[in-house]
mmCIF file of C-alpha atoms in Angstrom:
data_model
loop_
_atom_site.group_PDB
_atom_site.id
_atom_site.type_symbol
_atom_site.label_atom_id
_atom_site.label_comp_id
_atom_site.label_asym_id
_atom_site.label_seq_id
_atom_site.Cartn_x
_atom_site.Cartn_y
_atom_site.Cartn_z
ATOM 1 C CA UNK A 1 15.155 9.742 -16.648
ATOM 2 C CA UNK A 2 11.934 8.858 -15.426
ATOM 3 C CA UNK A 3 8.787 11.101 -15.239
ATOM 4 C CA UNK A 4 9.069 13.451 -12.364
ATOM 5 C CA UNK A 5 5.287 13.736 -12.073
ATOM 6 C CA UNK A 6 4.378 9.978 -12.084
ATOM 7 C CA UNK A 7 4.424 7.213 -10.000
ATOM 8 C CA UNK A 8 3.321 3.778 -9.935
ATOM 9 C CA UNK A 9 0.812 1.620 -7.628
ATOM 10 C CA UNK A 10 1.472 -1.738 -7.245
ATOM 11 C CA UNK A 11 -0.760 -4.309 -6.068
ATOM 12 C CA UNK A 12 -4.120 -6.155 -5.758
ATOM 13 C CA UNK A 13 -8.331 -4.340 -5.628
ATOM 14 C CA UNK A 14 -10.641 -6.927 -4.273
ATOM 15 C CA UNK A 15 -14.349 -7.036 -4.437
ATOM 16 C CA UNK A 16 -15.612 -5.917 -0.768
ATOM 17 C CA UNK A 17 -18.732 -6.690 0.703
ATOM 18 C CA UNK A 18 -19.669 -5.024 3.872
ATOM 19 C CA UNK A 19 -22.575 -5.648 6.599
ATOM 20 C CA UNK A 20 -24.481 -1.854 7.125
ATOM 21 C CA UNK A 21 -27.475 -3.923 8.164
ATOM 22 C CA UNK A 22 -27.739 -7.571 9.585
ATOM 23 C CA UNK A 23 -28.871 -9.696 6.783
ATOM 24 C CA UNK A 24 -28.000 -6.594 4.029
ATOM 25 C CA UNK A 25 -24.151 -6.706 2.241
ATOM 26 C CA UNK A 26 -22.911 -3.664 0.349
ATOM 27 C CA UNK A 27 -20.667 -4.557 -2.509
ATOM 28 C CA UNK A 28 -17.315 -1.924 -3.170
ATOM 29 C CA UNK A 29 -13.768 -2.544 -3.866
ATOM 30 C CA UNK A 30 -10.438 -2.056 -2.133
ATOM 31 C CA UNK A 31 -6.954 -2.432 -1.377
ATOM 32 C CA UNK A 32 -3.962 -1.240 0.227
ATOM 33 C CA UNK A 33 -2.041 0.700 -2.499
ATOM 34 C CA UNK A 34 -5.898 1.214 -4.595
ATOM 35 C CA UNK A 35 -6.415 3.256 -1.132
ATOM 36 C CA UNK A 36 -3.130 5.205 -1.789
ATOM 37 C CA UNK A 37 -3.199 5.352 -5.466
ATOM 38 C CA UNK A 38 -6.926 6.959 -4.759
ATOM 39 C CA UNK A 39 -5.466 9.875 -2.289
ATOM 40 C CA UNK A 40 -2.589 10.317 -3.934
ATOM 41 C CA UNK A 41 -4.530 11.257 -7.312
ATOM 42 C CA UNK A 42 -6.766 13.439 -4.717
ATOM 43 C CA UNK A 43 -3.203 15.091 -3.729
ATOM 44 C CA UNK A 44 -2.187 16.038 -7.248
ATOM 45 C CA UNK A 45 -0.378 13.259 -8.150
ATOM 46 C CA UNK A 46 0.049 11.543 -11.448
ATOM 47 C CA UNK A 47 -0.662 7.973 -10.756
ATOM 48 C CA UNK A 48 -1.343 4.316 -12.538
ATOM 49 C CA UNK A 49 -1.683 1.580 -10.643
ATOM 50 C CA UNK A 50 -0.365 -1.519 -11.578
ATOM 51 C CA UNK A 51 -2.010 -5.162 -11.486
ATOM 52 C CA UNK A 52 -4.340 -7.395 -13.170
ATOM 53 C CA UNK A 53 -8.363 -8.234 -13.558
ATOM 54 C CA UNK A 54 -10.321 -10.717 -14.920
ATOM 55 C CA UNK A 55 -12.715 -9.916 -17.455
ATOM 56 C CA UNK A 56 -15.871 -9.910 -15.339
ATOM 57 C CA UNK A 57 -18.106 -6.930 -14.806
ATOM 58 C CA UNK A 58 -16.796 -6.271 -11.786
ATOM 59 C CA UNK A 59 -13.701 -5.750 -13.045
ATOM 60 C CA UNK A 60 -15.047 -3.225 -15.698
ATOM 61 C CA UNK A 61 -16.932 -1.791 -12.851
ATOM 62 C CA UNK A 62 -13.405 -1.189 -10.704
ATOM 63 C CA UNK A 63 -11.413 -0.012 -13.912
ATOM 64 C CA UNK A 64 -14.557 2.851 -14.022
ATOM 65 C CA UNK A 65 -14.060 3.649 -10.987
ATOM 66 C CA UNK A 66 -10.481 4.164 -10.586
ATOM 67 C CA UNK A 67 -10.834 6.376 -14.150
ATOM 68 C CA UNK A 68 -13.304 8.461 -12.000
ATOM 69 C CA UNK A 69 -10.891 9.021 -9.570
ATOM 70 C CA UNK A 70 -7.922 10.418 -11.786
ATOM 71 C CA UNK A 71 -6.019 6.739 -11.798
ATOM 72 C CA UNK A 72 -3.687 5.853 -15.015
ATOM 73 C CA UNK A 73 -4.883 2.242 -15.726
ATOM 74 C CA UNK A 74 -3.052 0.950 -19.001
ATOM 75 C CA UNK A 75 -0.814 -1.153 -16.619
ATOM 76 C CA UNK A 76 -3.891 -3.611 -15.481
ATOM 77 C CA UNK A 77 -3.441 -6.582 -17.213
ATOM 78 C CA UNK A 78 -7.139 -8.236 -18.660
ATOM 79 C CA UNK A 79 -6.944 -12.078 -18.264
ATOM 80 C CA UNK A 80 -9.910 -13.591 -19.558
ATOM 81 C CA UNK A 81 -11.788 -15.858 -17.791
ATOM 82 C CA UNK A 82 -10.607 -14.923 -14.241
ATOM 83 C CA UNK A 83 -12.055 -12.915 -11.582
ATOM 84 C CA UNK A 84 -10.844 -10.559 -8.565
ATOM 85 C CA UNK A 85 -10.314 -11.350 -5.433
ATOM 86 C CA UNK A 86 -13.306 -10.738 -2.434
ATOM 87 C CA UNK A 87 -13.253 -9.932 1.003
ATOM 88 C CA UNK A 88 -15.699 -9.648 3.803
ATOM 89 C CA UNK A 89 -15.665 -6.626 6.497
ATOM 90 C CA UNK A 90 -16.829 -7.202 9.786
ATOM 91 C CA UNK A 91 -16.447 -4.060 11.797
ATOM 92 C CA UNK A 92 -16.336 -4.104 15.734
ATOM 93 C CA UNK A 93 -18.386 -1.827 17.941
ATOM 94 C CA UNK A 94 -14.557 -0.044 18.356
ATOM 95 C CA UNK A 95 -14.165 0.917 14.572
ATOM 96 C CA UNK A 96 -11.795 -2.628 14.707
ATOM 97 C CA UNK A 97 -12.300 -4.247 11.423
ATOM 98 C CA UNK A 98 -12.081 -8.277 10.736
ATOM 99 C CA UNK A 99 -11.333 -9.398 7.113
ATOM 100 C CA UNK A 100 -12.486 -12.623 5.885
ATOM 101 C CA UNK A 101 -11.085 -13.472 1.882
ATOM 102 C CA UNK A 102 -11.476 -15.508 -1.046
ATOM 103 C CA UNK A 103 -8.336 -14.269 -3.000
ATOM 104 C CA UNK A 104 -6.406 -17.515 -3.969
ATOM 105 C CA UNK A 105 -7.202 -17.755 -7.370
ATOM 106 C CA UNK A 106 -7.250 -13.965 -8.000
ATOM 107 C CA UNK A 107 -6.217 -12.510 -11.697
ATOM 108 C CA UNK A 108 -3.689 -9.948 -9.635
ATOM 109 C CA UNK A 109 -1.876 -12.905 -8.465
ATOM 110 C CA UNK A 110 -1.080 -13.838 -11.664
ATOM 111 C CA UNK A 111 0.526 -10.263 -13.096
ATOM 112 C CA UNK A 112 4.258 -11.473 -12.527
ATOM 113 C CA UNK A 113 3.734 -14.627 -14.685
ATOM 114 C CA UNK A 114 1.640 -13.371 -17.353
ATOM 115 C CA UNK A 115 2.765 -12.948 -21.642
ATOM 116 C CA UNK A 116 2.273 -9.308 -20.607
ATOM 117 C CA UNK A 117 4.674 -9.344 -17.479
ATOM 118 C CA UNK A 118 8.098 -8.439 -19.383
ATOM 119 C CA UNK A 119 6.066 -5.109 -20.708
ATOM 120 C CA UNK A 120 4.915 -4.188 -17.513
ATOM 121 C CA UNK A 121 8.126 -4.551 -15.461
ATOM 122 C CA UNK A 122 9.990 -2.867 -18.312
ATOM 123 C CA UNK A 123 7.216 -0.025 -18.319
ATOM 124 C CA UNK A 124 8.104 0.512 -14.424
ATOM 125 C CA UNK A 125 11.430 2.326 -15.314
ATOM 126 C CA UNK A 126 9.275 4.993 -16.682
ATOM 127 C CA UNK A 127 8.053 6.507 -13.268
ATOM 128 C CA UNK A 128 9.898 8.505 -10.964
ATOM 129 C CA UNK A 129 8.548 6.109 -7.988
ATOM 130 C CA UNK A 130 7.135 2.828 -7.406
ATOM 131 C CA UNK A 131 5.207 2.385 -4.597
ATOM 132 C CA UNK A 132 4.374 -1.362 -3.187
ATOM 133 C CA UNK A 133 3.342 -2.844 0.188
ATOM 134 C CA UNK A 134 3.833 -5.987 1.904
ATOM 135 C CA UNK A 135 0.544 -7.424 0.862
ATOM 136 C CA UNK A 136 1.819 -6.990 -3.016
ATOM 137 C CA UNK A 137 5.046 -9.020 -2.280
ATOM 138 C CA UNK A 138 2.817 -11.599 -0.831
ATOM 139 C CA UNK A 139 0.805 -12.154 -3.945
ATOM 140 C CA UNK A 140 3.283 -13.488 -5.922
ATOM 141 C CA UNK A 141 5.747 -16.534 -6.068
ATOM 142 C CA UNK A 142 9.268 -16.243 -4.995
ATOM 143 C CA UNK A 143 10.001 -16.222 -9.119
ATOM 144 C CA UNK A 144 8.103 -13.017 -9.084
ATOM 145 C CA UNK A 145 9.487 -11.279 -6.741
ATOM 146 C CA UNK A 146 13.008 -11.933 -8.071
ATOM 147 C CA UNK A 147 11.741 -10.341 -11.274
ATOM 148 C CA UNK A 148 10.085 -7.375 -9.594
ATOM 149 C CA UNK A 149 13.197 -6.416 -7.387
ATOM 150 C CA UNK A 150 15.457 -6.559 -10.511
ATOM 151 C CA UNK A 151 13.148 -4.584 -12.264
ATOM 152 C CA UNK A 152 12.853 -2.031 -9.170
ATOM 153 C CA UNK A 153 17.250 -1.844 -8.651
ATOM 154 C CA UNK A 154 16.849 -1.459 -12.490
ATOM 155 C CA UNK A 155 14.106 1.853 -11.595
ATOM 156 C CA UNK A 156 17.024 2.970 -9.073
ATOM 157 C CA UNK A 157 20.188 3.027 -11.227
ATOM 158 C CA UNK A 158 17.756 5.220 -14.043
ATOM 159 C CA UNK A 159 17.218 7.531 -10.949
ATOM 160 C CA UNK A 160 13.964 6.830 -9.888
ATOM 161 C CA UNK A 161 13.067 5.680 -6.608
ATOM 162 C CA UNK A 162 10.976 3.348 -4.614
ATOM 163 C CA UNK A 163 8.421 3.234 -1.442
ATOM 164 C CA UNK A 164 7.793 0.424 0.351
ATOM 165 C CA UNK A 165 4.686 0.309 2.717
ATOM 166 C CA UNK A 166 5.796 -2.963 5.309
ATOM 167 C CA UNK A 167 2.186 -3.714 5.385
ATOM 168 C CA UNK A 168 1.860 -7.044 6.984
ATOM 169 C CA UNK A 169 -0.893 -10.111 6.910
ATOM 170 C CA UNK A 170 1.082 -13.183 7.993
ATOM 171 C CA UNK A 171 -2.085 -15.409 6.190
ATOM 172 C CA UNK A 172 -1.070 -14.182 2.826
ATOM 173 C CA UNK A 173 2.443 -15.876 3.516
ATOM 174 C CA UNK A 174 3.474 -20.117 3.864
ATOM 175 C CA UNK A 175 5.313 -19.204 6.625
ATOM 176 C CA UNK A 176 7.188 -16.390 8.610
ATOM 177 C CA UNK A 177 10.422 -16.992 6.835
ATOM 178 C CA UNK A 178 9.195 -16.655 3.349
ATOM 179 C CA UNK A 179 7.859 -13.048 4.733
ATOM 180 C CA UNK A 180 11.007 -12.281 6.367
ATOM 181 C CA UNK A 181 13.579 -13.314 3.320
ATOM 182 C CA UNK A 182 10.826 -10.891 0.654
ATOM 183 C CA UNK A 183 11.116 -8.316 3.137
ATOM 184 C CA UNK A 184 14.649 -8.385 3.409
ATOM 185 C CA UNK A 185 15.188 -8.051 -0.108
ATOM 186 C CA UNK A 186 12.870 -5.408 -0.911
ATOM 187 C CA UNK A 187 14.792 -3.313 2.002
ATOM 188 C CA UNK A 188 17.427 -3.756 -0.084
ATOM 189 C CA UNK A 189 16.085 -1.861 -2.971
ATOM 190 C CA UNK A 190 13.745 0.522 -1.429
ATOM 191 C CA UNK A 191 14.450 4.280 -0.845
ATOM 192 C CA UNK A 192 11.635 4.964 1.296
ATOM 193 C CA UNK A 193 10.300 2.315 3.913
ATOM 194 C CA UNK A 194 6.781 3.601 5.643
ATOM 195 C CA UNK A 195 6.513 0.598 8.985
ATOM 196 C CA UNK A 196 4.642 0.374 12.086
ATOM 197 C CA UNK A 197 5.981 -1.229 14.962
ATOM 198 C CA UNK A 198 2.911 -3.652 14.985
ATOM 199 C CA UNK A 199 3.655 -5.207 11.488
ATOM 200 C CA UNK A 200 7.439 -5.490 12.122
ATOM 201 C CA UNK A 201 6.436 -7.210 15.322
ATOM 202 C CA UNK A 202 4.668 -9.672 13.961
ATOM 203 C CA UNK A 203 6.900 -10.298 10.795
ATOM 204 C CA UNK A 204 10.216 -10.854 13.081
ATOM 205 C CA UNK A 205 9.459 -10.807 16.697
ATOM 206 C CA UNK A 206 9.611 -8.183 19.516
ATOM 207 C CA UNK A 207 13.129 -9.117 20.261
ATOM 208 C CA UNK A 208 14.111 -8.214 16.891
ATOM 209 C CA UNK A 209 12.454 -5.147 16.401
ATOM 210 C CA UNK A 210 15.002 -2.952 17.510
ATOM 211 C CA UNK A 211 17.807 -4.551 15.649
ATOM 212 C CA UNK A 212 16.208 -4.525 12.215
ATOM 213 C CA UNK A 213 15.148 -1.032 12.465
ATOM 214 C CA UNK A 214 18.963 -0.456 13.498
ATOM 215 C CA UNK A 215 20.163 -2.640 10.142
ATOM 216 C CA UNK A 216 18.410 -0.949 7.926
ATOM 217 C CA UNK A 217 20.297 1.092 5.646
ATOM 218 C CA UNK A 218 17.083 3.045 3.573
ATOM 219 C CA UNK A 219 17.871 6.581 3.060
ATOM 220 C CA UNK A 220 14.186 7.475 4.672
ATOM 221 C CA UNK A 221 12.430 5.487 7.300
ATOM 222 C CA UNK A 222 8.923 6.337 8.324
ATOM 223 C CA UNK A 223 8.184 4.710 11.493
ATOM 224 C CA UNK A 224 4.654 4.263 13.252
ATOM 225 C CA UNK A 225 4.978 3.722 16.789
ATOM 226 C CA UNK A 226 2.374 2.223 19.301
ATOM 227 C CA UNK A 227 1.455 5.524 21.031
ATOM 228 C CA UNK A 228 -0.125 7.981 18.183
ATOM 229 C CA UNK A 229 3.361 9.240 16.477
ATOM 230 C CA UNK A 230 5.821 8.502 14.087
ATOM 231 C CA UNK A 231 9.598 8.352 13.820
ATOM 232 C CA UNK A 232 11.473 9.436 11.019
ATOM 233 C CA UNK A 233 14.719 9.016 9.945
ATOM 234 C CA UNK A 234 16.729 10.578 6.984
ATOM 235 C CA UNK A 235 20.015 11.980 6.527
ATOM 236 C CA UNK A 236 20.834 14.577 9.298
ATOM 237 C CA UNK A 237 17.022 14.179 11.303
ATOM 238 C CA UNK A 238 16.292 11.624 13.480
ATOM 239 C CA UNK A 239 12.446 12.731 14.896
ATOM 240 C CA UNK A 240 9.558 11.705 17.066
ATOM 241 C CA UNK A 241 6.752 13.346 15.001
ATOM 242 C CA UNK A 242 3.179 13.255 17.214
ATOM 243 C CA UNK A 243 -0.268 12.926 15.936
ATOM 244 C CA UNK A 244 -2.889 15.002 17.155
ATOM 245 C CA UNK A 245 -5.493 12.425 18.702
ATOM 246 C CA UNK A 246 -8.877 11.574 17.252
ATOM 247 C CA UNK A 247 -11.676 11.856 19.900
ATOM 248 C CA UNK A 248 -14.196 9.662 17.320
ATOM 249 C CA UNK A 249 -12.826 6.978 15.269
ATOM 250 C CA UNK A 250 -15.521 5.053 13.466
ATOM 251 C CA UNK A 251 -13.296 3.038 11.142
ATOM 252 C CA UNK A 252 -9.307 2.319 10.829
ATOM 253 C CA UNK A 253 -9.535 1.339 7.352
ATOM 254 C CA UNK A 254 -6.864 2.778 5.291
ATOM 255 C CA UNK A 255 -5.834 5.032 7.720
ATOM 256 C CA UNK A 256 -2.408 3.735 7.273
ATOM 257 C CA UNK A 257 -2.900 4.101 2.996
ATOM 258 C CA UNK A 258 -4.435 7.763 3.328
ATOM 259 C CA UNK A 259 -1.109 8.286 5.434
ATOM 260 C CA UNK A 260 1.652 7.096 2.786
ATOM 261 C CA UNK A 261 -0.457 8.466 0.373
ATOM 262 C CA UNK A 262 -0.102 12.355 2.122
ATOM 263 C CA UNK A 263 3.854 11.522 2.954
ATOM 264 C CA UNK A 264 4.462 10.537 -0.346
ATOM 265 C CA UNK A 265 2.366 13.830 -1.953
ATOM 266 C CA UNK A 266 4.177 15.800 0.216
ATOM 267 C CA UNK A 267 7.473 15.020 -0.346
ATOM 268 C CA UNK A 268 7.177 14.747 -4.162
ATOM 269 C CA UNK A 269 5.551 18.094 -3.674
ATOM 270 C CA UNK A 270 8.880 19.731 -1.946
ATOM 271 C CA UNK A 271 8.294 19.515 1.275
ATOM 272 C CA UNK A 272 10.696 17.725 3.984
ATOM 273 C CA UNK A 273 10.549 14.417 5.729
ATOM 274 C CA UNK A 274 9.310 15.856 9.291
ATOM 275 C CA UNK A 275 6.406 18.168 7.307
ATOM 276 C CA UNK A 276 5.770 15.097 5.197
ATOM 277 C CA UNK A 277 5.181 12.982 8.403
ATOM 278 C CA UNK A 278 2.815 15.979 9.864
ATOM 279 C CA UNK A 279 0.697 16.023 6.468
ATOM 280 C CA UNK A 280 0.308 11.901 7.139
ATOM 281 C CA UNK A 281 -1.222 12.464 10.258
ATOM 282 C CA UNK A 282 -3.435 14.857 8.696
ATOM 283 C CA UNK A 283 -4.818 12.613 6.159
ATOM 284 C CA UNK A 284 -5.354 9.299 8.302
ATOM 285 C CA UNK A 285 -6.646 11.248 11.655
ATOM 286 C CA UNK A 286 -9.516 12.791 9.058
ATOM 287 C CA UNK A 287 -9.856 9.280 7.199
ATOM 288 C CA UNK A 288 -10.476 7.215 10.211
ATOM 289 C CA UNK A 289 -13.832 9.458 11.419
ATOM 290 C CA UNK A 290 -15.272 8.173 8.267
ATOM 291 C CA UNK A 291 -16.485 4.716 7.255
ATOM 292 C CA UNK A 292 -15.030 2.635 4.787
ATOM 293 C CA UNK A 293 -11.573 3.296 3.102
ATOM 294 C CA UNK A 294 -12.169 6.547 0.673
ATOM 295 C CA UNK A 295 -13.384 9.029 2.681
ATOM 296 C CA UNK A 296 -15.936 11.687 0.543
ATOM 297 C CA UNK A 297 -13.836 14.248 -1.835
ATOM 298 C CA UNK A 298 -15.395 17.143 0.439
ATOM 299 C CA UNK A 299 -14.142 16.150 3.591
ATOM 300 C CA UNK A 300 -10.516 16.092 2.126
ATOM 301 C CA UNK A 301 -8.181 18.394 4.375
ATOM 302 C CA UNK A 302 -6.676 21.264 2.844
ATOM 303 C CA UNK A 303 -2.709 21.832 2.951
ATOM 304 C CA UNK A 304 -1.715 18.411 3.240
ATOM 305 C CA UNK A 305 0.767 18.809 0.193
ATOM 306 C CA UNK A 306 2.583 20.619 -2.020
ATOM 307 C CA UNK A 307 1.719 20.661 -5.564
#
């Protein structure tokens, strides 16, 4: 069986440079499961997170930093000679961010097709859950993928389970179909799904929204819905959960992240799906008065999960 207090993080951290000052860049790091690896760790959790760096300083500089923060990181992969991926922030007078990347020839692309991949996908079957978004399918070739979902249905019949975050960005994709067919099988193999409305628009159309949310057979679907709620769905509930809304948001960044990262917390912790739902809320409506994507340590909420 697989360790009941760890879970796995799998995905890409780029190099970030942000604008504070016309003229002036500020150089960080990020990504969509680093973001929830980071809270989750905050939360109490045992986590690693799983993907691969070159062997640049700026790598060193990220491994550091996740250390800092609590983060397991014997499942990055070294490969000399390449670099991370970068990104560009351009933030709107409405907290609205606009991403501009450099992330083609990125050492995390390469972590399904590496000497080291059979190690890594076999080391997956030690956690309780694996956690992966969208933007992680998309980094890898259709080979890849094939191996990761056998390696996650693997994690499932040892008893451990798996979240999926449907965290869409049609450029990371050749085409709408190739996005669709990943996402399919992935549903296939997850246990919990964590959507918005938006991304499953834009992945397979407003017409067929309502029909793939219908098809799905997960055991736990998270919904985000336009207005500020969620829906959730698991075995005997069925719920519109509200958000309380934010008077002040400076910045949307990871507001979705800081949100898996308190559902997932709080069910791992005990707690149900609809009080899992509440403590997402909780997390993203305080993450999104903040700048940037890791809010300070002091202005983390209190009783957003059980540990």
């Amino acid at each position: 069986m697989p360790d009941k207090s760890k879970i796995a993080c799998i995905g890409e951290c780029m190099m970030e440079l942000t604008q504070p000052l016309p003229g002036h860049h500020t150089l960080g790091y990020g990504g969509d499961t680093l973001n929830t690896a980071i809270y989750c760790a905050r939360l109490g959790l045992a986590v690693d997170y799983v993907s691969a760096l070159g062997d640049d300083p700026w790598s060193d500089q990220m491994i550091a930093g996740w250390q800092a923060e609590g983060i397991g990181t014997h499942r990055v992969v070294r490969v000399p000679g390449k670099l991370p991926g970068l990104y560009i922030i351009e933030t709107g007078a409405n907290g609205e961010r606009r991403f501009y990347y450099w992330r083609e020839s990125s050492a995390a692309r390469l972590l399904l097709s590496l000497p080291e991949t059979p190690a890594i996908l076999e080391g997956l079957l030690t956690y309780d859950l694996v956690y992966l978004s969208g933007i992680t399918l998309s980094l890898y070739d259709e080979a890849g993928r094939k191996l990761l979902m056998q390696s996650l249905d693997r994690l499932r019949k040892a008893g451990g389970r798996v979240a999926f975050d449907a965290n869409f960005r049609p450029r990371g994709w050749p085409d709408r179909a190739a996005a669709q067919r990943a996402y399919h099988d992935v549903f296939e193999v997850a246990d919990i799904i964590l959507a918005s409305v938006e991304d499953l628009d834009m992945l397979f159309g407003d017409s067929e929204v309502k029909d793939v949310v219908t098809r799905l057979r997960v055991p736990e679907l998270v919904l985000k819905l336009v207005e500020p709620s969620c829906r959730v769905r698991a075995p005997g509930i069925d719920q519109i959960i509200p958000a309380t809304p934010i008077d002040r948001v400076v910045d949307t960044t990871a507001a979705g992240d800081s949100f898996s990262a308190a559902y997932l917390a709080a069910r791992l912790g005990g707690a149900g799906p609809v009080e899992a739902a509440k403590a997402g809320h909780r997390l993203a409506g305080t993450v999104v008065r903040y700048p940037g994507a890791i809010i300070p340590r002091s202005a983390m909420p209190g009783g957003v999960a059980r540990n």
